Coordinates of C-alpha atoms and ligand atoms in Angstrom, one line a residue:
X76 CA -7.2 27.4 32.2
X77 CA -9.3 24.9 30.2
X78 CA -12.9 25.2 31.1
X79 CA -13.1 21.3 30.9
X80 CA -9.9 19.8 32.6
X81 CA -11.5 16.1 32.3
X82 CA -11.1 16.5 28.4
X83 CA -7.4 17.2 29.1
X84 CA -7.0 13.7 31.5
X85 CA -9.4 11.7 28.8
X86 CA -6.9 12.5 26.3
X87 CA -4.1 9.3 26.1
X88 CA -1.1 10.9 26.8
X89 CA 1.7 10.5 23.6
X90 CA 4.2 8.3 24.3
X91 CA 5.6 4.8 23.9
X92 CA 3.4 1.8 24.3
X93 CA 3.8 -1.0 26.7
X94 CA 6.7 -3.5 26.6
X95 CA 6.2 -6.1 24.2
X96 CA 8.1 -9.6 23.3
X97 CA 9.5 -8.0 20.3
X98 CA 11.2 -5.2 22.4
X99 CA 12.5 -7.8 24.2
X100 CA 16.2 -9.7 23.4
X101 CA 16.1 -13.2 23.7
X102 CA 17.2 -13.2 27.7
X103 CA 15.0 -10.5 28.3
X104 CA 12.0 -12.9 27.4
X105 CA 13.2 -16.0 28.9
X106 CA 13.4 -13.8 32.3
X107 CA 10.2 -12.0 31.6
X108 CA 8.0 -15.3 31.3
X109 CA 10.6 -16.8 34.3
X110 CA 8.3 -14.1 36.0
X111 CA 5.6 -15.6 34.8
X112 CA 6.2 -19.1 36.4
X113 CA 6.9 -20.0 32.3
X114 CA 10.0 -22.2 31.6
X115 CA 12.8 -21.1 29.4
X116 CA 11.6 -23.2 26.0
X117 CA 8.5 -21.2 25.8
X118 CA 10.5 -18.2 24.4
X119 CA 11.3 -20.1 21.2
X120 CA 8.1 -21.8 21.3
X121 CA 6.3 -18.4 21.3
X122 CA 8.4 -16.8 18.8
X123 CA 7.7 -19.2 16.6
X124 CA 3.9 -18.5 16.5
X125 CA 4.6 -14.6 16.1
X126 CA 7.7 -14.9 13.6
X127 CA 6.5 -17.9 11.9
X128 CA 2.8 -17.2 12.0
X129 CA 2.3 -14.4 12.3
X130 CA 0.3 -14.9 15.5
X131 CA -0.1 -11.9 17.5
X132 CA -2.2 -13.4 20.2
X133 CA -1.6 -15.5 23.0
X134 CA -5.2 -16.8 23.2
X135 CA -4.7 -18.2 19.7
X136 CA -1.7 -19.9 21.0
X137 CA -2.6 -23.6 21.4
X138 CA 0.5 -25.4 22.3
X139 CA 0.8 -23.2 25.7
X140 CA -0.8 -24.0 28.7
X141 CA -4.7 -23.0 28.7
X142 CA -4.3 -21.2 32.5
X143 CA -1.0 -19.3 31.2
X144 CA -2.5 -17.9 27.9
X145 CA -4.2 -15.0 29.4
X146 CA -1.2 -14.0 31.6
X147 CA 1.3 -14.0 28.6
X148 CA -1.2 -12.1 26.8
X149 CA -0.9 -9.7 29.5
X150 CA 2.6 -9.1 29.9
X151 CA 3.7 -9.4 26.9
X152 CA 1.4 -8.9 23.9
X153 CA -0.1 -5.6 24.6
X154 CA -2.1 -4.3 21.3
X155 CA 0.2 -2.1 19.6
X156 CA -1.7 -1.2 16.2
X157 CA -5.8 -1.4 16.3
X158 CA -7.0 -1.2 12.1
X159 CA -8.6 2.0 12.2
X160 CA -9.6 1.6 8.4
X161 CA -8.5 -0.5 5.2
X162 CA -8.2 0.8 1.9
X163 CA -7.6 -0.7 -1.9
X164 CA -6.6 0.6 -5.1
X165 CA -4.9 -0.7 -8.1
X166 CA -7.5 -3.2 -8.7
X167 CA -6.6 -4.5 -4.9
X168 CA -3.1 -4.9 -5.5
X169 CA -2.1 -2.2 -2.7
X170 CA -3.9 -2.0 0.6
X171 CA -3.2 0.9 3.0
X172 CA -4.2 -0.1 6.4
X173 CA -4.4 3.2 9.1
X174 CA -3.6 2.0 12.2
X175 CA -4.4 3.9 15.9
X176 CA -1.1 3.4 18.2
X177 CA -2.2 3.0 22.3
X178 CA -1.8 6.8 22.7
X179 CA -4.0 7.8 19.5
X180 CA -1.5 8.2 17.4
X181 CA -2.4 8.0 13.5
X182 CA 0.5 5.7 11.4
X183 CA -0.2 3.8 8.2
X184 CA 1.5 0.9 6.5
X185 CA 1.2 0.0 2.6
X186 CA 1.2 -3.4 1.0
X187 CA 1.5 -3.3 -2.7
X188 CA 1.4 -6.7 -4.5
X189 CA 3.4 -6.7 -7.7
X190 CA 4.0 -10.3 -10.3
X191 CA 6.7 -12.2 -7.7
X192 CA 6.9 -10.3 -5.1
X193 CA 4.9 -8.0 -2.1
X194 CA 6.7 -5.0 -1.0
X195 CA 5.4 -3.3 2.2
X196 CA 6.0 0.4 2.9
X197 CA 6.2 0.9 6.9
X198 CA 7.0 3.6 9.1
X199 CA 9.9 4.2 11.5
X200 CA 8.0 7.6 13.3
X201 CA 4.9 9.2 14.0
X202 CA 5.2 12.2 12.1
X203 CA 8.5 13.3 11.1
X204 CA 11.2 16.4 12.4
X205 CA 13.0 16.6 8.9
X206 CA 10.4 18.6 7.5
X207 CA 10.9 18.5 3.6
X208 CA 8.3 21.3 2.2
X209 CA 6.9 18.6 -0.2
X210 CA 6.4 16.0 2.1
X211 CA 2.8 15.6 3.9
X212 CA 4.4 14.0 6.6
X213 CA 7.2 16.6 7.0
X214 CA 4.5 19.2 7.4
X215 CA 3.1 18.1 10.4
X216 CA 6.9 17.7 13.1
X217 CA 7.4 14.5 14.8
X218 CA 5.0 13.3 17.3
X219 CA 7.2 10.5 18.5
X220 CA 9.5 7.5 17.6
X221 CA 8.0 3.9 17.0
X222 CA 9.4 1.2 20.0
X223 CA 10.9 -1.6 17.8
X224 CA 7.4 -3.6 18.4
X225 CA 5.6 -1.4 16.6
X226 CA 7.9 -1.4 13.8
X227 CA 8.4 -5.4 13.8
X228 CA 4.2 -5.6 14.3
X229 CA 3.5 -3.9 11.1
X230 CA 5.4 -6.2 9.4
X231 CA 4.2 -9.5 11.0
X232 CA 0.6 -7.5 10.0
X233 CA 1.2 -7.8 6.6
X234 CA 3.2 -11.1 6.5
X235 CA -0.4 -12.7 8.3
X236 CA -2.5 -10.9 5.5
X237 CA -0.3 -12.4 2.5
X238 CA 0.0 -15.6 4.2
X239 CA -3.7 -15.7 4.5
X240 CA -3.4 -15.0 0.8
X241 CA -1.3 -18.2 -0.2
X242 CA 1.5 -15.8 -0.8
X243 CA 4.7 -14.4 1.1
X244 CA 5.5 -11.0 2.2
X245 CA 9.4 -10.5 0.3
X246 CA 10.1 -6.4 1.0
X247 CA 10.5 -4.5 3.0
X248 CA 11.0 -0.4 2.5
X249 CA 11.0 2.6 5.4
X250 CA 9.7 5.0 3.4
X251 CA 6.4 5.4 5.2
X252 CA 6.5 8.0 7.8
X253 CA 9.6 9.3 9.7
X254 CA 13.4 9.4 9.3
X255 CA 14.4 5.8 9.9
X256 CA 18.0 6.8 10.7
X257 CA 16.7 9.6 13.5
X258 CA 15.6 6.0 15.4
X259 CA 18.6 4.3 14.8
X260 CA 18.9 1.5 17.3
X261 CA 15.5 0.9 17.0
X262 CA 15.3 0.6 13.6
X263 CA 18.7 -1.6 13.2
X264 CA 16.7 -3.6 16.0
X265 CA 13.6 -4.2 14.0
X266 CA 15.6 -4.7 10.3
X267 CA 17.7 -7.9 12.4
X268 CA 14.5 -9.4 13.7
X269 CA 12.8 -8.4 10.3
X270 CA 15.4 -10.4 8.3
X271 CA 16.8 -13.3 10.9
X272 CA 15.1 -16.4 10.0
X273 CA 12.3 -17.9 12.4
X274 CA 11.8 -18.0 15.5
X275 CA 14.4 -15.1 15.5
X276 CA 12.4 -13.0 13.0
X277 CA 10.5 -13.3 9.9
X278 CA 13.3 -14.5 7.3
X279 CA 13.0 -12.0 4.7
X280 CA 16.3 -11.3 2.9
X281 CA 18.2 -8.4 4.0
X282 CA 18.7 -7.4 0.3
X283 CA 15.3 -7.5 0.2
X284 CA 15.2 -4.5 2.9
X285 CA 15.3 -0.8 1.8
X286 CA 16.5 1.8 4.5
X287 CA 15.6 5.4 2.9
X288 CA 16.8 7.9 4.7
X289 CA 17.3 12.0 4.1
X290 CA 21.0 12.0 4.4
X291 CA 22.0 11.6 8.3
X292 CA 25.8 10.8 6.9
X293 CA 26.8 9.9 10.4
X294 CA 24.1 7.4 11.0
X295 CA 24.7 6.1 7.5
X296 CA 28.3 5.3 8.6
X297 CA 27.2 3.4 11.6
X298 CA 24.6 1.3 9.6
X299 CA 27.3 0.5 7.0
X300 CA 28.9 -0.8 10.3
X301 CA 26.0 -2.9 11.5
X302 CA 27.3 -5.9 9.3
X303 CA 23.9 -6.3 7.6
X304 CA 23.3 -6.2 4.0
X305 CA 20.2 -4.3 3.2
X306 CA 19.2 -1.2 0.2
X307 CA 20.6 1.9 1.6
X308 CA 18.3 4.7 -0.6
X309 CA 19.3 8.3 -0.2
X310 CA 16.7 11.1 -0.6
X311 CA 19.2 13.6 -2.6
X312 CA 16.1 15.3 -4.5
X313 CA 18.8 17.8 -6.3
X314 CA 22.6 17.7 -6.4
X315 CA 23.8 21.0 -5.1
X316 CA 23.6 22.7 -1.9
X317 CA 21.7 25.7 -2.5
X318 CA 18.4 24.2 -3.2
X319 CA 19.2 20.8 -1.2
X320 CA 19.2 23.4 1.8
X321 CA 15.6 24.5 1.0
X322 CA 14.1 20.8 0.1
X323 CA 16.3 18.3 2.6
X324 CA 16.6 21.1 5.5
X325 CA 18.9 18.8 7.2
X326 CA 21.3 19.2 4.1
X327 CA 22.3 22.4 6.2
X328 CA 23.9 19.8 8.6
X329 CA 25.0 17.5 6.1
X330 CA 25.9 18.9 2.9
X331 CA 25.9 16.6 -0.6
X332 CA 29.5 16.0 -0.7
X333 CA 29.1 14.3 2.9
X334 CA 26.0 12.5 1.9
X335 CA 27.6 11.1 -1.0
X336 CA 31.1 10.0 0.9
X337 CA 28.4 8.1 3.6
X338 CA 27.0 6.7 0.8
X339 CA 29.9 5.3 -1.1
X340 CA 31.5 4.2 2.6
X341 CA 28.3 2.4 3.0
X342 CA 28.6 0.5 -0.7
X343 CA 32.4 -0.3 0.2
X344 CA 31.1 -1.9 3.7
X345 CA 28.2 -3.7 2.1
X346 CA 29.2 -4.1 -1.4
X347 CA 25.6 -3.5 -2.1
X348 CA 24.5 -0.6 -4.5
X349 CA 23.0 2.3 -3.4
X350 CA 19.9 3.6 -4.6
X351 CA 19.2 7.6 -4.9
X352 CA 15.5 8.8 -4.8
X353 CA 15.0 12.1 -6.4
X354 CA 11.6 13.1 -6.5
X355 CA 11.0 15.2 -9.8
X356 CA 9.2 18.6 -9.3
X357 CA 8.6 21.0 -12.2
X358 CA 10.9 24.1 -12.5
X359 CA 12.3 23.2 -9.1
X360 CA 14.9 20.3 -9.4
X361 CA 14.0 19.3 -13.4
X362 CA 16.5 20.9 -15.0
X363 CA 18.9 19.8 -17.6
X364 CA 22.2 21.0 -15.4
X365 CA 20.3 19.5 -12.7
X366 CA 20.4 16.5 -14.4
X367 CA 23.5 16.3 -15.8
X368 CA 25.2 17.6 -12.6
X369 CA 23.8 14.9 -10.6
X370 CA 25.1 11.9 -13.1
X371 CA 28.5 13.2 -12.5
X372 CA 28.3 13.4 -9.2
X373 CA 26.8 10.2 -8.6
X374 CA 29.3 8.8 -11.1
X375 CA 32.3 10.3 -9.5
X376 CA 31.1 9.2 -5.9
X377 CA 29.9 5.6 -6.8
X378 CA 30.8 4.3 -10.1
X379 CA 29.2 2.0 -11.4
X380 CA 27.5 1.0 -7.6
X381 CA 24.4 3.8 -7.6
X382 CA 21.4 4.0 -9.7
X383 CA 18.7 6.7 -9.5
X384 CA 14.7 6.3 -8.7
X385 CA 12.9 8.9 -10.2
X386 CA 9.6 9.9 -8.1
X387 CA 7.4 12.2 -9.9
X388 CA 6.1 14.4 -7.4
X389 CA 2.7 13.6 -5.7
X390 CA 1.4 17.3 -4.7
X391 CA 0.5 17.5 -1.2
X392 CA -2.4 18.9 -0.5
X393 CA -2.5 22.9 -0.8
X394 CA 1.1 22.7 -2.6
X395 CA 2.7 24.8 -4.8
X396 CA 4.6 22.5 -6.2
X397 CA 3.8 19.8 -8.7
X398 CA 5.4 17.0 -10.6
X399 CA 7.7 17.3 -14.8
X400 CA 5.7 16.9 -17.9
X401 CA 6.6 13.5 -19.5
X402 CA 8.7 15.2 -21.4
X403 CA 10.6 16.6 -19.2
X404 CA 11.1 13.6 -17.1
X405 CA 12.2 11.9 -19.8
X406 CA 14.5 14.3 -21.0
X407 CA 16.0 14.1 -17.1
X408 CA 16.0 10.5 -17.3
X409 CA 18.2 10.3 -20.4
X410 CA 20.5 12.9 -19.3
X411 CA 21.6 11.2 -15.8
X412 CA 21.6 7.6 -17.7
X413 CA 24.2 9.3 -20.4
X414 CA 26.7 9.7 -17.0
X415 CA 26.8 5.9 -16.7
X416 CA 24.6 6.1 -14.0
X417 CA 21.4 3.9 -14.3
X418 CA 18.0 5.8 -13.5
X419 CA 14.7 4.6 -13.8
X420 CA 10.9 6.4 -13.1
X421 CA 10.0 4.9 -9.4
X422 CA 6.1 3.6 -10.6
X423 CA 3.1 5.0 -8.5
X424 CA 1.2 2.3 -7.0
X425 CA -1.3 3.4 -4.6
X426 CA -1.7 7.2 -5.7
X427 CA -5.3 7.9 -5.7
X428 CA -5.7 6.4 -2.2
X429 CA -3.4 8.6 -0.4
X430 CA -1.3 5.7 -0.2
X431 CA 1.8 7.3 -2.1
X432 CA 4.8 8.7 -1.1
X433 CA 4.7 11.4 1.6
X434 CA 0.9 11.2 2.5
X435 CA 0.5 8.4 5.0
X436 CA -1.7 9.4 7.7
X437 CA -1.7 13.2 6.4
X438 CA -5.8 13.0 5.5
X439 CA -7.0 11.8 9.2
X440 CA -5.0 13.9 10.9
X441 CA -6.4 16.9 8.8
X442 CA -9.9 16.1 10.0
Ligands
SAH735 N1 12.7 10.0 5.8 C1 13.0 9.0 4.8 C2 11.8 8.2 4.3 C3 10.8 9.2 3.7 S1 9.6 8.7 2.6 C4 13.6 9.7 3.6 O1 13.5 10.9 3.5 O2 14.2 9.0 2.7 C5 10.4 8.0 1.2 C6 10.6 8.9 0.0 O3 9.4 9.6 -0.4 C7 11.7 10.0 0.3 O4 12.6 10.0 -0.8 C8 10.8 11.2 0.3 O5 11.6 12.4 0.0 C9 9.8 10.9 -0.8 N2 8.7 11.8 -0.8 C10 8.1 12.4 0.2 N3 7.1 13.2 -0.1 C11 7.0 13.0 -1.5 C12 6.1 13.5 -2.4 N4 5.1 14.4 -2.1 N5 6.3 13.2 -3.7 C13 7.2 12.3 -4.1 N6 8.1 11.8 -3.2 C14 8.0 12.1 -1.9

């Protein structure tokens, strides 16, 4: 027994927010503002100020009645993500905002500017249940899944700070925290209204949207199903089983050979290429059969329709692990482009800041 029970019913109790109009489908809003006394048209009329303005805010919402602001407000617009802190780096090109969920929970979202475009990183879950050994976030189990609202509202965040910019927000990747494809209908939910033009969502191209996801073959069956066209990008980190069993756990489940079939039944569904991220750590997965071993798999799987992001490894802290020499990445590099298999080095924007791959939320937590 807890000498201080009070502590235990001050502390917010995990789980998901509120309802909000972007949990909502388009009847469900029109009924939940019927409720309200508000006539059907106010749906559209509303969405427009959140897809097309980023508006979060009722109050702010001048073309609705005065007397009904507050009461939308209310019902609808609960306050999913409070700033808890802003960081820049990269000469300000990539801000990391940490946001605090309505039951504490700790979730960041990264905006990294780059010449023609603004690519935001979000999340899909608090924490994460895959638990990759060299991921900060896999470290630390899944506290729970986002509701589609607090996917969509870290977009329209971001889409309000580049407007306010003069610019546009253009993509979209989940490669923040969680496995996107262990919240399935969720996230599907959140890419339509992320991609549908206004005032059914935001109207940035589904090409333009990368799903990254550790290999749940199933799921990626279903989502080449969805009829949508985004980036499907694999996290194969090494092409055979025995050490894809220590650094994807889940490959226990879903072996390479299944991953890949997934992923070339999702290119022959979508017709779109898919990407491969494979996060380069010294003496682990850098090795020249390594490399050459996953070109002709990839080739064999996907043709011509694959090519391979190379992440060098940002330690976590406390790691053992740590990312190639130059040299050797190079030397990988080469080796998987001389299977006909484009590969590239994935560039690390927002590194010094906590902000790269596998660290969201990971410091605050720790303290
Ligand atoms: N669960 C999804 C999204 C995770 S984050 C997935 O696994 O794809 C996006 C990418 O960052 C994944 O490829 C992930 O393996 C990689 N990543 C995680 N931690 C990393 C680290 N410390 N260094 C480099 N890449 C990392």
């Amino acid at each position: 027994m807890s000498d201080f029970p009070q502590i235990q019913l001050l502390a917010p109790k995990r789980g998901m927010p509120p309802k909000h109009f972007a949990d909502l489908s388009k009847d469900e809003r029109i009924d939940a503002l019927k409720e309200l006394g508000l006539p059907k048209f106010r749906a559209d009329q509303i969405a427009r100020h959140y897809y097309g303005k980023f508006e979060a805010d009722p109050l702010t919402m001048t073309d609705l009645p005065e007397a009904q602001r507050q009461t939308v407000k209310d019902a609808l617009f609960p306050t999913l993500l409070t700033p808890v802190r802003t960081v820049e780096t990269d000469e300000g090109d990539t801000t990391k905002t940490l946001w605090r969920l309505h039951d504490g929970t700790l979730l960041e979202s990264v905006l990294m500017r780059y010449p023609g475009r603004a690519t935001l990183c979000i999340s899909s879950q608090a924490g994460c249940g895959m638990a990759c050994p060299f991921c900060a976030t896999g470290q630390g189990g899944l506290d729970r899944n986002l509701s589609v609202a607090e996917i969509v509202d870290q977009v329209r965040a971001a889409a309000a700070m580049m407007a306010a910019e003069g610019s546009r927000l253009s993509n979209i990747v989940f490669m923040g925290m969680g496995e996107p494809l262990a919240n399935y209908k969720r996230v599907v939910n959140a890419v339509r209204q992320i991609t549908q033009p206004s005032p059914d969502g935001f109207g940035i191209s589904q090409r333009n949207v990368t799903v990254s996801t550790v290999g749940l073959a199933p799921q990626i069956r279903m989502l080449a199903d969805e009829g949508l066209s985004c980036t499907l990008a694999v996290s194969l980190h090494t092409p055979d089983d025995e050490l894809r069993d220590e650094l994807v756990p889940v490959n226990n489940r879903f072996e390479v050979s299944e991953v890949l079939d997934a992923a070339r039944y999702y290119a022959d569904q979508t017709g779109r290429r898919v990407s491969i991220e494979y996060a380069l750590i010294r003496d682990m997965n850098d090795h020249d059969w390594r490399a050459d071993l996953l070109g002709k798999k990839l080739h064999s799987a996907l043709g011509s329709r694959v090519h391979v992001n190379v992440i060098p490894l940002n330690p976590t802290p406390g790691s053992k692990w740590d990312a190639s020499p130059k040299a050797r990445q190079d030397e990988f590099v080469r080796r998987v482009a001389a299977q006909g298999v484009p590969c590239t080095v994935r560039d690390t924007k927002g590194q010094e800041i906590a902000a790269a791959c596998g660290q969201l939320a990971a410091d605050e937590d720790a303290s």
